[in-house]
Short mmCIF file of C-alpha atoms and ligand atoms in Angstrom, two decimals:
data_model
loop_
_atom_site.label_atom_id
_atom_site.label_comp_id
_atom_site.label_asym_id
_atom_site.label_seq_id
_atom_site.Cartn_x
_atom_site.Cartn_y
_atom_site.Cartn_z
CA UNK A 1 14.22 -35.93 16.06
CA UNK A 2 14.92 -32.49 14.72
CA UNK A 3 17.83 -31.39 15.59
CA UNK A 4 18.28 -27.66 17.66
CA UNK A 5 18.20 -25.48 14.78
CA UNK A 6 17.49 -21.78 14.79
CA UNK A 7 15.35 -21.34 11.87
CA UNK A 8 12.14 -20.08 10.95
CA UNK A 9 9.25 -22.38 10.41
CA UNK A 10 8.03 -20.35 7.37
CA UNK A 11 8.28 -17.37 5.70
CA UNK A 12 4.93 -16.70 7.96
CA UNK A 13 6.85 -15.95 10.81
CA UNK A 14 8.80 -13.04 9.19
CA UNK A 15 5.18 -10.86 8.56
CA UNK A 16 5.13 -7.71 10.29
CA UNK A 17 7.37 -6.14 12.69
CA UNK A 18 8.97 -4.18 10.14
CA UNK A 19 11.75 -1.56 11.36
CA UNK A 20 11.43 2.19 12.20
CA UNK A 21 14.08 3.75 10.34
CA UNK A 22 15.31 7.13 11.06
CA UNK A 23 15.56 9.37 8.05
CA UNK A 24 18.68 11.47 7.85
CA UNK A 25 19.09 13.14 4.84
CA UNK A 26 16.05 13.74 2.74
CA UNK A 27 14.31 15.50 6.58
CA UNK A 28 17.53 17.08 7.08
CA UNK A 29 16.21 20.84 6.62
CA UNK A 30 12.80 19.91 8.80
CA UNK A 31 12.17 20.61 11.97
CA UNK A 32 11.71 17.64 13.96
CA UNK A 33 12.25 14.18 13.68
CA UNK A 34 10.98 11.99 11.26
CA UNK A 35 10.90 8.11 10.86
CA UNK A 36 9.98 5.44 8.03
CA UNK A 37 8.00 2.32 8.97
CA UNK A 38 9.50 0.12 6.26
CA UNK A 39 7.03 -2.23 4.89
CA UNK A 40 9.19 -3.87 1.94
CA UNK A 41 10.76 -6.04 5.07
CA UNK A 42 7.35 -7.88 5.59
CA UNK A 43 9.04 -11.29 2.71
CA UNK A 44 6.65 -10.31 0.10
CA UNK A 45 8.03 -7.08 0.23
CA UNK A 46 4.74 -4.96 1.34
CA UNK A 47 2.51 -3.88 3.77
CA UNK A 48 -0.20 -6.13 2.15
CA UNK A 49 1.33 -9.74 3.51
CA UNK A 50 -0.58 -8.29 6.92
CA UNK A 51 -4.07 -8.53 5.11
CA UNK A 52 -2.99 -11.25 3.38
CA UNK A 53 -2.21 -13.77 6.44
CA UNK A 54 -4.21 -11.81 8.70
CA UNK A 55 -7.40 -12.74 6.82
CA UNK A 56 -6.81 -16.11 5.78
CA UNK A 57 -5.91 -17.03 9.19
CA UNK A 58 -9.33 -15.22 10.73
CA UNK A 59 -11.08 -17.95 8.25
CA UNK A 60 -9.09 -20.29 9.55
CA UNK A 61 -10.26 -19.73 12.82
CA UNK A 62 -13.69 -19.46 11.31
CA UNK A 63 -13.48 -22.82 10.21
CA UNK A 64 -13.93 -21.98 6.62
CA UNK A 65 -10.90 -22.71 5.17
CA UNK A 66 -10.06 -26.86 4.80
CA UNK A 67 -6.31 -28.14 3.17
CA UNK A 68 -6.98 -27.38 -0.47
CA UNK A 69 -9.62 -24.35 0.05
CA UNK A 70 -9.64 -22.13 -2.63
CA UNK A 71 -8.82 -18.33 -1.75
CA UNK A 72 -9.78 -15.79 -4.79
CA UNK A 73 -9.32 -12.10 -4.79
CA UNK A 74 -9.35 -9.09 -7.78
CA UNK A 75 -5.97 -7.70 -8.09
CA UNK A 76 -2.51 -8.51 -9.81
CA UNK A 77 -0.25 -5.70 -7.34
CA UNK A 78 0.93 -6.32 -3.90
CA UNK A 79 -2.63 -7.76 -2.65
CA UNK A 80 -1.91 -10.50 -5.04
CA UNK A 81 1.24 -11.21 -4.11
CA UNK A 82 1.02 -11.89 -0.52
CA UNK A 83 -1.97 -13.64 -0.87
CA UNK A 84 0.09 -16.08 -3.25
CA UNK A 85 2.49 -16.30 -1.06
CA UNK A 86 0.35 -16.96 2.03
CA UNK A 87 -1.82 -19.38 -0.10
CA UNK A 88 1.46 -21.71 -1.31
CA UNK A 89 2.85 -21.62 2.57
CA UNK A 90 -0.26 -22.97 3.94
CA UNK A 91 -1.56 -25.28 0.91
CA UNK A 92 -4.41 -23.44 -0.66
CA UNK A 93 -5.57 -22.86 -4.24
CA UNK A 94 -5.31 -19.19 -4.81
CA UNK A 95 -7.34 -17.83 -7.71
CA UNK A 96 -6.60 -13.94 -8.85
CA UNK A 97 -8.97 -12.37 -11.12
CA UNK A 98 -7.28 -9.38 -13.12
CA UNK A 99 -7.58 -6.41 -15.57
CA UNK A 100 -5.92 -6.80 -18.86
CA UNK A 101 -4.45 -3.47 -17.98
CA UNK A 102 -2.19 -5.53 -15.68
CA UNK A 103 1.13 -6.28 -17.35
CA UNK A 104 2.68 -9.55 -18.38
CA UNK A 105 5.50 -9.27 -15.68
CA UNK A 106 2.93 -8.69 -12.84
CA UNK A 107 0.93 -12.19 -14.27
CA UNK A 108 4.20 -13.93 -14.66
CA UNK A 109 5.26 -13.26 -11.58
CA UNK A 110 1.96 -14.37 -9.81
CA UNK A 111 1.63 -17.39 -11.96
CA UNK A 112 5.23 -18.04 -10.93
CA UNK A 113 4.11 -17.93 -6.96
CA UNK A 114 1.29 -20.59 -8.16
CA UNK A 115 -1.76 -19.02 -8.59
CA UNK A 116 -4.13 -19.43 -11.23
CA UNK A 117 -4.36 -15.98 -12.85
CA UNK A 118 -7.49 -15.04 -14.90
CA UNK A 119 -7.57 -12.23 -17.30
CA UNK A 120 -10.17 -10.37 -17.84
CA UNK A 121 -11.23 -7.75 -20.21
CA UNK A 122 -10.46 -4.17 -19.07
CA UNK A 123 -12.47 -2.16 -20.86
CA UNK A 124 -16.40 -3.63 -19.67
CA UNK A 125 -17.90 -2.07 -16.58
CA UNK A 126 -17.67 -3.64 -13.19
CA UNK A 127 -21.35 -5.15 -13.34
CA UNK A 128 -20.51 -7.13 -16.75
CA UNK A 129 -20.41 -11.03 -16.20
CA UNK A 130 -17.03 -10.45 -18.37
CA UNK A 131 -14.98 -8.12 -15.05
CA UNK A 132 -12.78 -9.73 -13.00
CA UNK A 133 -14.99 -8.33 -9.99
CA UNK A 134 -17.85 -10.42 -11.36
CA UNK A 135 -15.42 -13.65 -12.60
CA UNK A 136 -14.00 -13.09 -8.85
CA UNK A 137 -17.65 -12.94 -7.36
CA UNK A 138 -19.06 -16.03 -9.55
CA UNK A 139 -15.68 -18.27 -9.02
CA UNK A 140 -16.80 -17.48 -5.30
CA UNK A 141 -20.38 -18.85 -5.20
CA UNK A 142 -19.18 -21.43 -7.32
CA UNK A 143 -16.05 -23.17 -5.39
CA UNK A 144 -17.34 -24.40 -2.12
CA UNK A 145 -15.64 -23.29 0.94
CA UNK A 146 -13.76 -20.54 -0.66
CA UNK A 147 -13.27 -17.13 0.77
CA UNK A 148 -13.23 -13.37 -1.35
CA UNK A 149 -10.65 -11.63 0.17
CA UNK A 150 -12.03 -8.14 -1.08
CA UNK A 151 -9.92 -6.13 0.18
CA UNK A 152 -11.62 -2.40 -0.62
CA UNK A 153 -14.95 -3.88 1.75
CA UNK A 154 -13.71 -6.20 4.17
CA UNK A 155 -13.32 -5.19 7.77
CA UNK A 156 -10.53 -7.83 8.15
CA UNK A 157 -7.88 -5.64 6.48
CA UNK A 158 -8.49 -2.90 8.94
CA UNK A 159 -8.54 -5.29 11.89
CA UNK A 160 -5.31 -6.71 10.21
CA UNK A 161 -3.11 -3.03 10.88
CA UNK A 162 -5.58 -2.80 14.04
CA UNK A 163 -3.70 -5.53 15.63
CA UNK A 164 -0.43 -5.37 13.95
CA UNK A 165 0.69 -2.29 12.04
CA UNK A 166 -0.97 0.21 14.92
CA UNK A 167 0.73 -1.23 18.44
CA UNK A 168 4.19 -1.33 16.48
CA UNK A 169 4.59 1.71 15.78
CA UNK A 170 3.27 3.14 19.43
CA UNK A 171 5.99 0.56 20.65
CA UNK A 172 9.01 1.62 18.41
CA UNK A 173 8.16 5.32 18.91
CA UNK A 174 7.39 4.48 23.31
CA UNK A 175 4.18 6.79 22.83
CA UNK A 176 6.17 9.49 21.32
CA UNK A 177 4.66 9.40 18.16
CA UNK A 178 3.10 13.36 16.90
CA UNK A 179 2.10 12.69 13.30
CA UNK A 180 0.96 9.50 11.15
CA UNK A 181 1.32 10.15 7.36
CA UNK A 182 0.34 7.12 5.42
CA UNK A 183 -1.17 6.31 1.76
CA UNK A 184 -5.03 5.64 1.51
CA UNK A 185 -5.95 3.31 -1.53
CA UNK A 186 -7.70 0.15 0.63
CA UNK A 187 -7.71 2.91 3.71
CA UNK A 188 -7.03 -0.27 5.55
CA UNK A 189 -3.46 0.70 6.53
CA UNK A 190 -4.51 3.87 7.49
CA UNK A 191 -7.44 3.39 9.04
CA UNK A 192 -6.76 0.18 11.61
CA UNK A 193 -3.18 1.79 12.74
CA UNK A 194 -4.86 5.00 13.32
CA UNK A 195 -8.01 3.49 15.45
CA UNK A 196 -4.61 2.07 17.76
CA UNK A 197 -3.04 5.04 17.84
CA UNK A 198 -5.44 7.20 18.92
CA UNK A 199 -7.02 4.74 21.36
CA UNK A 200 -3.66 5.62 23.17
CA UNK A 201 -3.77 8.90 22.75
CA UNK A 202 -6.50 10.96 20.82
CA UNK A 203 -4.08 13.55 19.98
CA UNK A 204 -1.87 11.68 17.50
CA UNK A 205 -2.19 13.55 14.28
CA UNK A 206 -2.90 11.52 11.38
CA UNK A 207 -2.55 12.38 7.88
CA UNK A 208 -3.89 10.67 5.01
CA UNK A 209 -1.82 10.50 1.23
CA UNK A 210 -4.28 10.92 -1.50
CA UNK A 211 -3.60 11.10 -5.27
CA UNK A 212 -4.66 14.17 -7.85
CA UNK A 213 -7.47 12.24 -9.63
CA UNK A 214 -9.27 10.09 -6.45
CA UNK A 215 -12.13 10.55 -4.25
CA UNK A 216 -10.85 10.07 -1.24
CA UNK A 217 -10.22 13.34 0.03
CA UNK A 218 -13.26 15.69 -1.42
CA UNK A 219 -15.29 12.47 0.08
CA UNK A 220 -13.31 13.21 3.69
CA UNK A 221 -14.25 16.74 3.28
CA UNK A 222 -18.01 16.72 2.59
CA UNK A 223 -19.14 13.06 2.76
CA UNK A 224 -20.43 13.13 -0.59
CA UNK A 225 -19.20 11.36 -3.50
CA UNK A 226 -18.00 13.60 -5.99
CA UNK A 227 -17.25 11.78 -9.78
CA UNK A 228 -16.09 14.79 -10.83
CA UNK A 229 -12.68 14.49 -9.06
CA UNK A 230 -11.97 11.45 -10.96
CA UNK A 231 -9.75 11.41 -13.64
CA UNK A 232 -6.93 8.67 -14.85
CA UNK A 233 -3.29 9.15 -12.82
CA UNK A 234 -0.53 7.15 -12.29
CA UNK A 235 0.35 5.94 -8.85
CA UNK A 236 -0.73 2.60 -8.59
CA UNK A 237 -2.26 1.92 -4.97
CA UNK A 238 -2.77 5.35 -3.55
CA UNK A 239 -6.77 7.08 -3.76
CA UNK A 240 -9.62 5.02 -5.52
CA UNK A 241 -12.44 5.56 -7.88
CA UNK A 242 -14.77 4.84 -5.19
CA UNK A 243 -15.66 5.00 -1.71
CA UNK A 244 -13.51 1.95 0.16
CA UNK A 245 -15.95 0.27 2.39
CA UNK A 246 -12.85 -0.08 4.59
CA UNK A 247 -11.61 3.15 5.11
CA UNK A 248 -12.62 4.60 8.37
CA UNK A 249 -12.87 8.29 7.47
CA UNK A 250 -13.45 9.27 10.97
CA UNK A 251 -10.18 8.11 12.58
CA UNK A 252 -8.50 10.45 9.75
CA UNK A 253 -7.65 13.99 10.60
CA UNK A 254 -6.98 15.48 7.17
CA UNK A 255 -6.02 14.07 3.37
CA UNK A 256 -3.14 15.74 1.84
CA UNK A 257 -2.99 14.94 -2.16
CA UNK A 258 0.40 14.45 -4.10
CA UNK A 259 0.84 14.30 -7.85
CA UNK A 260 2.45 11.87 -10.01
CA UNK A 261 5.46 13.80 -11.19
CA UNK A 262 6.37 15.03 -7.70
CA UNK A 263 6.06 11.42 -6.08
CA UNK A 264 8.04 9.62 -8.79
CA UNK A 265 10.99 12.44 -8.15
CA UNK A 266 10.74 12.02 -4.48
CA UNK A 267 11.09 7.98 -4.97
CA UNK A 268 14.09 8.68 -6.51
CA UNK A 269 14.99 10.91 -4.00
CA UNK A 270 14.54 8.90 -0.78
CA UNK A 271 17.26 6.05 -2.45
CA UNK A 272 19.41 8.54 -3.42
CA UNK A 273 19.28 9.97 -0.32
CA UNK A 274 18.92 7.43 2.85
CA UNK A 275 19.58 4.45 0.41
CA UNK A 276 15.96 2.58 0.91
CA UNK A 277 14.95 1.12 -2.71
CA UNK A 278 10.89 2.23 -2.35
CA UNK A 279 8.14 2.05 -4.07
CA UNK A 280 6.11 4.82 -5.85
CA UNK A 281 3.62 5.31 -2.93
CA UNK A 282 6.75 5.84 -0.81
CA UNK A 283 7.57 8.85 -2.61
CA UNK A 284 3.82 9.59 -2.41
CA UNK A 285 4.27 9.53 1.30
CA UNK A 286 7.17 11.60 1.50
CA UNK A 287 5.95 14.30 -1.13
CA UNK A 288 3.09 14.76 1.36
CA UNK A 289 5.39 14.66 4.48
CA UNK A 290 7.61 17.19 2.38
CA UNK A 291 4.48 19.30 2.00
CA UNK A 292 3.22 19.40 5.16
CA UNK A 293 6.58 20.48 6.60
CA UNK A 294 6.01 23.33 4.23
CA UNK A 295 2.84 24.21 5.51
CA UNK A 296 4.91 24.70 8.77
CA UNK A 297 2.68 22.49 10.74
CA UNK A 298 6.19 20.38 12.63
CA UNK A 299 8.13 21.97 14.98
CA UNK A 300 10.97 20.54 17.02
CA UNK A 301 8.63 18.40 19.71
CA UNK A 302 7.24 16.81 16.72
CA UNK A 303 7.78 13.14 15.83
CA UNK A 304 6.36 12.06 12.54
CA UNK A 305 6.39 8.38 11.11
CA UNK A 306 5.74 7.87 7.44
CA UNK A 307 4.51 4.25 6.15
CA UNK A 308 6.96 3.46 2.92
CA UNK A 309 4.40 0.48 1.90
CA UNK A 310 6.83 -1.74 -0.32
CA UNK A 311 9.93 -2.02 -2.51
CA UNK A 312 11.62 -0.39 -5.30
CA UNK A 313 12.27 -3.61 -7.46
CA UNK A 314 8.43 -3.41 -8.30
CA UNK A 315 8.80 -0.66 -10.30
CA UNK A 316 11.92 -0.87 -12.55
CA UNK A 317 10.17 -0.16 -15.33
CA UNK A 318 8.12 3.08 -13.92
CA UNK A 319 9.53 5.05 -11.35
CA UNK A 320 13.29 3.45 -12.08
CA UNK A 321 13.77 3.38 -15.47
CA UNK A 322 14.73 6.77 -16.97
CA UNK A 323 12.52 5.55 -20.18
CA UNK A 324 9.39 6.20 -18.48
CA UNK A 325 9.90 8.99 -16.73
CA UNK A 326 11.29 10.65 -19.96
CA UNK A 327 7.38 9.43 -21.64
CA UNK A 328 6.05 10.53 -19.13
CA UNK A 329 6.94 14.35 -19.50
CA UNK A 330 8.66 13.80 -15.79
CA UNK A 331 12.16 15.16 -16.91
CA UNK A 332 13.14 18.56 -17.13
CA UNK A 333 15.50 19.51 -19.94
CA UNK A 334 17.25 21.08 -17.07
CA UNK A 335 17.47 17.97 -14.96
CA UNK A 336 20.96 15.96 -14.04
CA UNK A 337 18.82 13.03 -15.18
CA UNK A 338 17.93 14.36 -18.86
CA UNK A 339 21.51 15.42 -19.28
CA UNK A 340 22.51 12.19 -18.15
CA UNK A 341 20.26 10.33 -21.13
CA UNK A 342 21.38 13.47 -23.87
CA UNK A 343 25.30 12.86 -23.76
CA UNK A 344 25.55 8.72 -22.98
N1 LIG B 401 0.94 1.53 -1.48
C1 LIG B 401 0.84 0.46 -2.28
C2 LIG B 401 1.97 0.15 -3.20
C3 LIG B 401 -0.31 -0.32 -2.27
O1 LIG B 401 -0.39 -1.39 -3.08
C4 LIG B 401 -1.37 0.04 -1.40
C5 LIG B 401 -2.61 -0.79 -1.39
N2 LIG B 401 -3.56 -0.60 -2.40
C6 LIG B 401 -1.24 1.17 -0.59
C7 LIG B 401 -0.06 1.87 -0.65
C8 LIG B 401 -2.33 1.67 0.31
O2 LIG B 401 -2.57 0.83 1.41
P1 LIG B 401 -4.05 0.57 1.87
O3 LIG B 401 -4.72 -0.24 0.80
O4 LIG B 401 -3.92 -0.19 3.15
O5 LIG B 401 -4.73 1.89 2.03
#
């Protein structure tokens, strides 16, 4: 017999009900109050172990998924990741199909959470046998009983934050809740804790992070899909290329977009500031919160919660390492930072 031991029965158990933390420091000048949903507590360290459990454990249900299944998705970032993770817990193959673009410490560090990482070329368009959409789609029809996770066009990942993200955050904020600003990349984050949040009450603002470069918002603002807004930028996870199948543009009041430069600085910021280690969509998140308090649209009454998806140790050698920022054109001669690299 097991003896009375409190433990967890898997990492499993520790997805989701991530803290609301109070920010201090970086909101001190705004009017109102302002809280961080922190999503680098789920154990992979991001919002995305939600989708990730959430919609392997719907197949479950389904009956779909058998010991040894085979679970395949597209991307090498925090999608990837959890879906690793979930995938070793539970005994499935996981298969991730991903761009050369990706870098060798992203693949290591997928192969090294045991999944069977394939490479393919980045430069041929999505609708070449060569992608890793089409190696994803054709290692789908191929291994029986496997499931696409697909996480731009599956309904799941909304559903996911529907159930989980959403009633959280009505709970830690007891209804008070004003203002929702979170990143749109998937819009599945956005999208499913929104339709919650203003099922409880319509009025809940909600604000939507997009980057300089995506769709996302001109699409929001005219329903049309407008290529020429696209152009390459930085920030990995936040806007798209294309129109996210599931993104619910309805349940979004307004898009807000945030630039590279001023998101990387406002990473920084936040763990200089209230001491969380975030990610670059984090600062994203805040650069928009920081712009709408500009705009003068909170006033005392209000109470605004911003999503910080996942952690800071992802991007040591981006957002953290003084390197790139300096390649990047993001330092100012005049900068505590450049002066800092100058006279070391
Ligand atoms: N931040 C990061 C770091 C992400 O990886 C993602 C997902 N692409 C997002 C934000 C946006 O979340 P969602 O896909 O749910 O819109």
């Amino acid at each position: 017999m097991e003896p009375k031991i409190n433990a967890y029965n898997s990492l499993l158990e520790l997805i989701g009900n991530t803290p609301l933390i109070k920010l201090n420091k970086i909101t001190s000048s705004f009017e109102g109050n302002f809280y961080a949903k922190f999503e680098a507590f789920n154990p992979g360290h991001s919002s995305k172990d939600r989708i990730a459990a959430y919609i392997i454990e719907e197949a479950e249900r389904k009956g779909i998924l058998k010991e040894g299944s085979t679970i395949i998705e597209t991307t090498s970032g925090n999608t990837g990741f959890s879906i690793a993770m979930v995938s070793i817990i539970k005994g499935y193959e996981c298969i991730l199909a991903v761009s050369s673009k990706s870098s060798q410490d992203k693949i290591d560090m997928l192969r090294a959470m045991g999944a069977k990482v394939y490479v393919c070329p980045a430069h041929v368009s999505a609708d070449d046998p060569r992608s890793y959409y089409q190696v994803a789609k054709r290692l789908h029809e191929e291994t029986k009983g496997s499931i696409y996770i697909n996480q731009y066009f599956n309904e799941l990942n909304m559903e996911a934050h529907y159930n989980s993200t959403g009633p959280e955050i009505w709970e830690q904020t007891n209804g008070n809740i004003t203002h929702l600003v979170a990143c749109s990349g998937t819009g599945g984050t956005i999208s499913g804790t929104s339709k919650y949040l203003k099922e409880q009450n319509p009025g809940i603002k909600i604000i939507g992070v997009d980057a300089f470069g995506s769709v996302l918002k001109k699409y929001h603002e005219t329903r049309e899909f407008d290529a020429e807004e696209i152009y390459p930028y930085r920030i990995e996870g936040l806007g798209k290329n294309l129109i996210p199948g599931a993104t619910d543009f309805d349940v979004i009041d307004e898009f807000i977009k945030v630039t590279d430069e001023e998101s990387a600085h406002t990473a920084r910021e936040i763990a200089k500031s209230e001491g969380m280690f975030v990610g670059y969509t984090s600062g994203a998140a805040m650069q928009a919160l920081k712009q709408l308090n500009a705009e003068g649209i909170f006033d005392k009454n209000s109470n605004v919660v911003v999503i910080f998806p996942d952690h800071g140790s992802r991007y040591m050698s981006k957002v953290y390492s003084d390197d790139w920022m300096n390649n990047q054109g993001f330092f100012d001669a005049k900068t505590e930072e450049a002066q800092k690299i100058e006279f070391v």
